[in-house]
XYZ file of C-alpha atoms in Angstrom:
313
model
C -0.787 -4.214 8.171
C -1.238 -7.801 6.763
C 1.639 -10.060 5.586
C 1.262 -11.645 1.875
C 1.173 -15.346 2.452
C 4.834 -16.949 1.883
C 6.873 -13.703 1.753
C 8.038 -11.237 4.226
C 6.244 -8.294 2.577
C 3.707 -6.390 5.014
C 1.385 -4.405 3.192
C -1.492 -2.275 4.050
C -5.333 -3.856 3.467
C -6.070 -1.358 0.158
C -3.939 -1.536 -2.916
C -3.405 1.698 -4.377
C -4.323 1.023 -8.313
C -1.460 2.810 -10.522
C -3.326 2.793 -13.740
C -4.479 6.426 -13.485
C -0.972 7.589 -13.176
C 0.161 9.961 -16.378
C -3.328 9.147 -17.625
C -6.356 10.745 -15.728
C -3.823 11.831 -13.409
C -0.849 14.289 -14.770
C 2.467 13.537 -12.775
C 1.852 16.319 -10.162
C -1.489 14.909 -9.085
C -0.309 11.274 -9.374
C 2.489 12.726 -6.655
C -0.350 14.275 -4.977
C -2.280 10.850 -5.016
C 0.950 8.961 -3.758
C 1.649 11.559 -0.966
C -2.270 11.245 0.360
C -2.079 7.676 -0.053
C 1.118 7.166 1.957
C 0.497 9.943 4.593
C -2.376 7.928 5.484
C -0.680 4.461 5.899
C -0.432 3.270 2.581
C 2.484 1.344 1.463
C 1.324 -1.247 -1.482
C 0.802 0.068 -4.906
C -0.055 -1.534 -8.344
C 1.033 -0.904 -11.833
C 1.987 -2.793 -15.050
C 3.917 -2.172 -17.965
C 1.008 -1.777 -20.282
C -0.534 1.379 -18.284
C -1.300 2.988 -19.812
C -1.156 2.489 -23.386
C -4.910 3.378 -24.358
C -4.494 6.907 -23.962
C -3.990 9.184 -26.770
C -0.441 9.191 -27.134
C 0.408 6.980 -24.934
C 2.508 3.551 -25.375
C 2.839 2.108 -22.336
C 5.171 2.326 -19.327
C 3.853 6.256 -18.663
C 2.470 4.593 -15.173
C 5.665 2.698 -14.267
C 7.664 6.172 -15.192
C 5.472 8.231 -12.832
C 5.688 6.052 -10.033
C 9.399 5.787 -10.602
C 10.032 9.255 -10.536
C 7.979 10.052 -7.154
C 9.807 7.310 -5.564
C 12.869 8.623 -6.241
C 11.970 12.254 -5.468
C 10.495 11.049 -2.291
C 13.175 8.729 -1.235
C 10.680 6.112 -0.118
C 11.705 2.843 -2.230
C 12.238 0.981 0.897
C 9.204 2.140 2.703
C 6.679 1.087 -0.365
C 5.995 -2.623 -1.818
C 5.818 -2.469 -5.692
C 3.841 -4.412 -7.671
C 4.180 -4.618 -11.715
C 3.134 -6.864 -14.581
C 4.767 -8.316 -17.700
C 2.615 -9.698 -20.742
C 0.478 -7.449 -22.311
C 2.479 -4.577 -23.692
C 2.021 -4.495 -27.384
C 5.896 -4.436 -27.973
C 6.143 -6.769 -25.391
C 3.703 -9.550 -25.966
C 3.801 -12.692 -24.172
C 5.360 -14.880 -21.753
C 8.236 -16.286 -23.115
C 11.298 -16.332 -21.331
C 13.353 -13.900 -23.710
C 10.406 -11.335 -23.436
C 10.066 -11.420 -20.036
C 13.214 -11.240 -18.914
C 13.767 -8.050 -20.998
C 10.271 -6.686 -20.122
C 11.398 -6.938 -16.662
C 14.477 -4.464 -17.269
C 12.434 -1.841 -19.066
C 9.927 -1.994 -16.363
C 13.219 -2.006 -13.542
C 14.944 1.204 -15.465
C 11.588 3.188 -15.753
C 10.567 2.202 -12.032
C 14.250 3.178 -10.748
C 14.722 0.561 -8.635
C 16.539 -2.952 -8.456
C 13.929 -5.143 -7.709
C 10.370 -5.835 -8.070
C 8.323 -6.736 -4.638
C 5.480 -8.416 -6.606
C 5.883 -9.175 -10.128
C 2.725 -10.917 -11.876
C 1.980 -12.371 -15.126
C -0.488 -10.123 -16.227
C -2.475 -12.786 -18.565
C -1.542 -16.503 -19.438
C -0.348 -16.698 -22.820
C -1.595 -20.299 -23.902
C 1.232 -20.575 -26.516
C 3.980 -20.997 -23.829
C 3.609 -24.439 -21.395
C 2.698 -23.269 -17.855
C 5.626 -25.742 -16.557
C 8.354 -22.760 -18.739
C 6.391 -19.898 -17.612
C 6.859 -21.025 -13.895
C 10.647 -21.767 -14.699
C 10.930 -18.302 -16.012
C 9.485 -16.690 -12.985
C 11.472 -18.768 -10.911
C 14.648 -17.683 -12.583
C 13.808 -14.092 -12.062
C 13.309 -14.714 -8.138
C 16.902 -16.421 -7.856
C 18.030 -13.572 -9.598
C 16.860 -10.975 -6.566
C 15.244 -9.019 -9.105
C 11.805 -10.072 -8.532
C 10.706 -11.004 -4.644
C 7.268 -12.461 -5.334
C 5.160 -13.946 -8.127
C 1.798 -13.197 -8.996
C -0.946 -14.690 -11.104
C -3.785 -12.393 -13.264
C -6.460 -13.210 -15.677
C -5.618 -16.945 -15.625
C -7.996 -19.677 -15.864
C -8.899 -22.044 -12.879
C -7.041 -25.106 -14.407
C -3.994 -23.228 -15.332
C -3.753 -21.641 -12.250
C -3.934 -25.156 -10.781
C -1.407 -26.449 -13.105
C 0.869 -23.511 -12.414
C 0.699 -24.193 -8.484
C 1.173 -28.219 -8.948
C 4.244 -27.503 -11.196
C 5.921 -25.070 -8.776
C 5.360 -27.514 -5.771
C 6.240 -30.713 -7.820
C 9.530 -29.272 -9.006
C 10.265 -26.555 -6.407
C 10.093 -23.602 -8.241
C 8.990 -20.665 -6.747
C 5.268 -20.829 -5.509
C 3.125 -17.779 -6.756
C 1.813 -15.904 -3.666
C -0.817 -13.652 -4.931
C -4.000 -13.786 -7.797
C -5.378 -10.639 -9.432
C -8.713 -11.476 -10.436
C -11.837 -9.356 -11.345
C -14.084 -9.374 -8.485
C -16.572 -7.080 -7.277
C -20.353 -6.245 -5.905
C -21.175 -6.482 -9.872
C -18.816 -9.116 -10.917
C -19.076 -11.736 -8.877
C -19.697 -15.132 -10.421
C -15.952 -16.068 -12.037
C -14.147 -15.311 -8.454
C -16.536 -17.264 -5.880
C -17.428 -19.957 -8.331
C -13.976 -20.748 -10.127
C -11.401 -19.257 -7.764
C -12.090 -19.472 -4.434
C -11.573 -22.928 -3.948
C -8.165 -22.750 -5.123
C -7.423 -19.592 -2.937
C -8.387 -21.567 -0.147
C -6.314 -24.968 -1.276
C -3.156 -23.193 -1.888
C -3.680 -20.421 0.639
C -2.730 -17.409 -1.798
C -3.166 -13.544 -1.347
C -6.261 -12.196 -3.367
C -5.785 -8.439 -4.782
C -8.865 -7.652 -6.866
C -8.947 -5.639 -9.227
C -11.674 -3.657 -10.716
C -13.226 -3.149 -6.769
C -15.034 -0.053 -7.711
C -16.424 -1.332 -11.600
C -14.775 1.086 -13.151
C -15.760 3.919 -10.834
C -19.779 2.179 -10.794
C -20.037 1.466 -7.164
C -19.035 4.827 -6.026
C -22.203 5.765 -6.809
C -21.656 9.014 -8.899
C -23.237 6.972 -12.557
C -26.868 6.713 -11.885
C -27.684 8.065 -15.762
C -26.048 7.591 -19.025
C -25.917 11.549 -18.821
C -23.429 10.567 -15.892
C -21.053 8.929 -18.000
C -20.737 11.538 -20.858
C -17.296 12.996 -20.881
C -15.773 10.552 -18.422
C -12.570 8.928 -18.915
C -14.210 6.022 -17.473
C -17.716 6.297 -18.214
C -18.114 3.797 -21.398
C -17.000 1.166 -18.782
C -19.010 2.069 -15.859
C -22.125 2.701 -18.129
C -22.273 -1.094 -18.583
C -23.824 -1.505 -15.299
C -26.550 1.081 -15.943
C -29.679 -1.291 -15.441
C -31.961 -2.174 -12.865
C -29.651 -4.609 -11.238
C -26.698 -2.613 -11.201
C -28.950 0.438 -9.921
C -29.838 -1.721 -7.450
C -26.604 -2.411 -5.912
C -25.750 0.927 -6.018
C -29.188 1.519 -3.679
C -27.975 -0.847 -1.213
C -24.743 0.474 -1.156
C -25.913 4.121 -0.802
C -28.081 2.971 1.897
C -25.242 1.245 4.073
C -23.082 4.096 3.521
C -25.700 6.591 4.590
C -26.549 4.619 7.726
C -22.787 4.535 8.593
C -22.163 7.447 7.717
C -19.565 6.463 4.979
C -18.939 7.058 1.252
C -20.239 4.245 -1.122
C -16.654 3.660 -2.056
C -15.849 2.679 1.460
C -18.523 0.355 1.731
C -18.150 -1.276 -1.702
C -14.352 -2.002 -0.543
C -15.045 -3.051 2.950
C -17.650 -5.865 1.440
C -14.384 -7.279 -0.662
C -12.554 -6.975 3.022
C -15.422 -8.962 4.360
C -14.975 -11.884 1.704
C -11.787 -12.294 2.562
C -9.708 -10.532 -0.043
C -6.154 -9.412 1.282
C -6.067 -5.877 -0.171
C -8.893 -5.065 -3.008
C -7.063 -2.470 -5.849
C -8.855 0.834 -6.389
C -7.207 4.076 -8.253
C -7.741 7.797 -7.171
C -7.708 10.281 -9.872
C -7.211 13.082 -7.121
C -6.002 13.483 -3.682
C -9.173 14.125 -2.159
C -10.693 10.601 -3.329
C -8.186 9.029 -1.285
C -9.435 9.330 2.540
C -12.057 7.025 1.472
C -10.359 4.293 -0.095
C -8.378 4.488 2.877
C -11.252 4.330 5.048
C -12.613 0.837 4.176
C -10.024 -1.471 6.269
C -11.543 0.738 9.149
C -15.125 -0.537 8.333
C -16.021 -3.629 9.683
C -19.264 -4.443 8.118
C -22.231 -6.132 10.084
C -23.288 -9.612 9.175
C -26.916 -7.895 8.559
C -24.997 -5.186 5.967
C -22.780 -7.894 4.472
C -26.597 -9.925 3.949
C -27.962 -6.651 2.468
C -25.017 -6.114 -0.191
C -25.097 -9.993 -0.942
C -28.923 -10.063 -1.542
C -28.788 -6.998 -3.889
C -25.713 -8.307 -5.641
C -27.193 -12.104 -5.795
C -28.110 -11.599 -9.838
C -24.104 -11.108 -10.217
C -23.012 -14.141 -8.151
């Protein structure tokens, strides 16, 4: 377990992504995934009010609803650290105060809980000054309905402004950021965000840790992507540079008797990530995720992966 900075929240260093709940995983399968995750020692689940608005016939809120029903059915709310996000749901767009306050109430209802453990601004709303955003989220924490604040998809400049404003005005300081980061998407985090993480001492929970499944090794040709829910996104990496990363991943995995999925997530942990986010559509996919914190890559293995992924750095 690891403690999120400036909180008393202890989390397993693998954050289960809830984007599949109610989308590629129906209710019963989602329950099975969550059961497998918690039975293996996991306790940290990430969702958002917008999940999964992109699904046919969906309006958003499906993931939170499924997660809330599971929490109630299993009676485990106090044992699970719940993270959700605000700002991207079409019916609740942006980070104006009234919108955020109302969106929080709707998320609480769907989740069947009285508090969110980690509440993210899902993406920046440049129409709202950072000082106003920081004041709104501070208000939510003071209300007791939010325990900690996180930021996702912010520019380095606006991240710095939020941290500095919160410290100067004695508002709630964000404890985590959620950037995109993986072996085929290194540049933005390593060049722009890593210095801020070191300066302000925040947790990092990277999303797309498996690059939409590409880093599981199951997408090697265009035919592999056909008919897959994430095939289009994974297919974007089907080029010589992307396949070279998969080849290196598979090589390390075979030598260690591990899955490429496990190695890709272990690499993120070796880069200092607090808890990578990864999702599973079926319970049989969970063990490969949960094995990552126990797989300590050697310096040589990290170098092999770093070198293969250098074009993305």
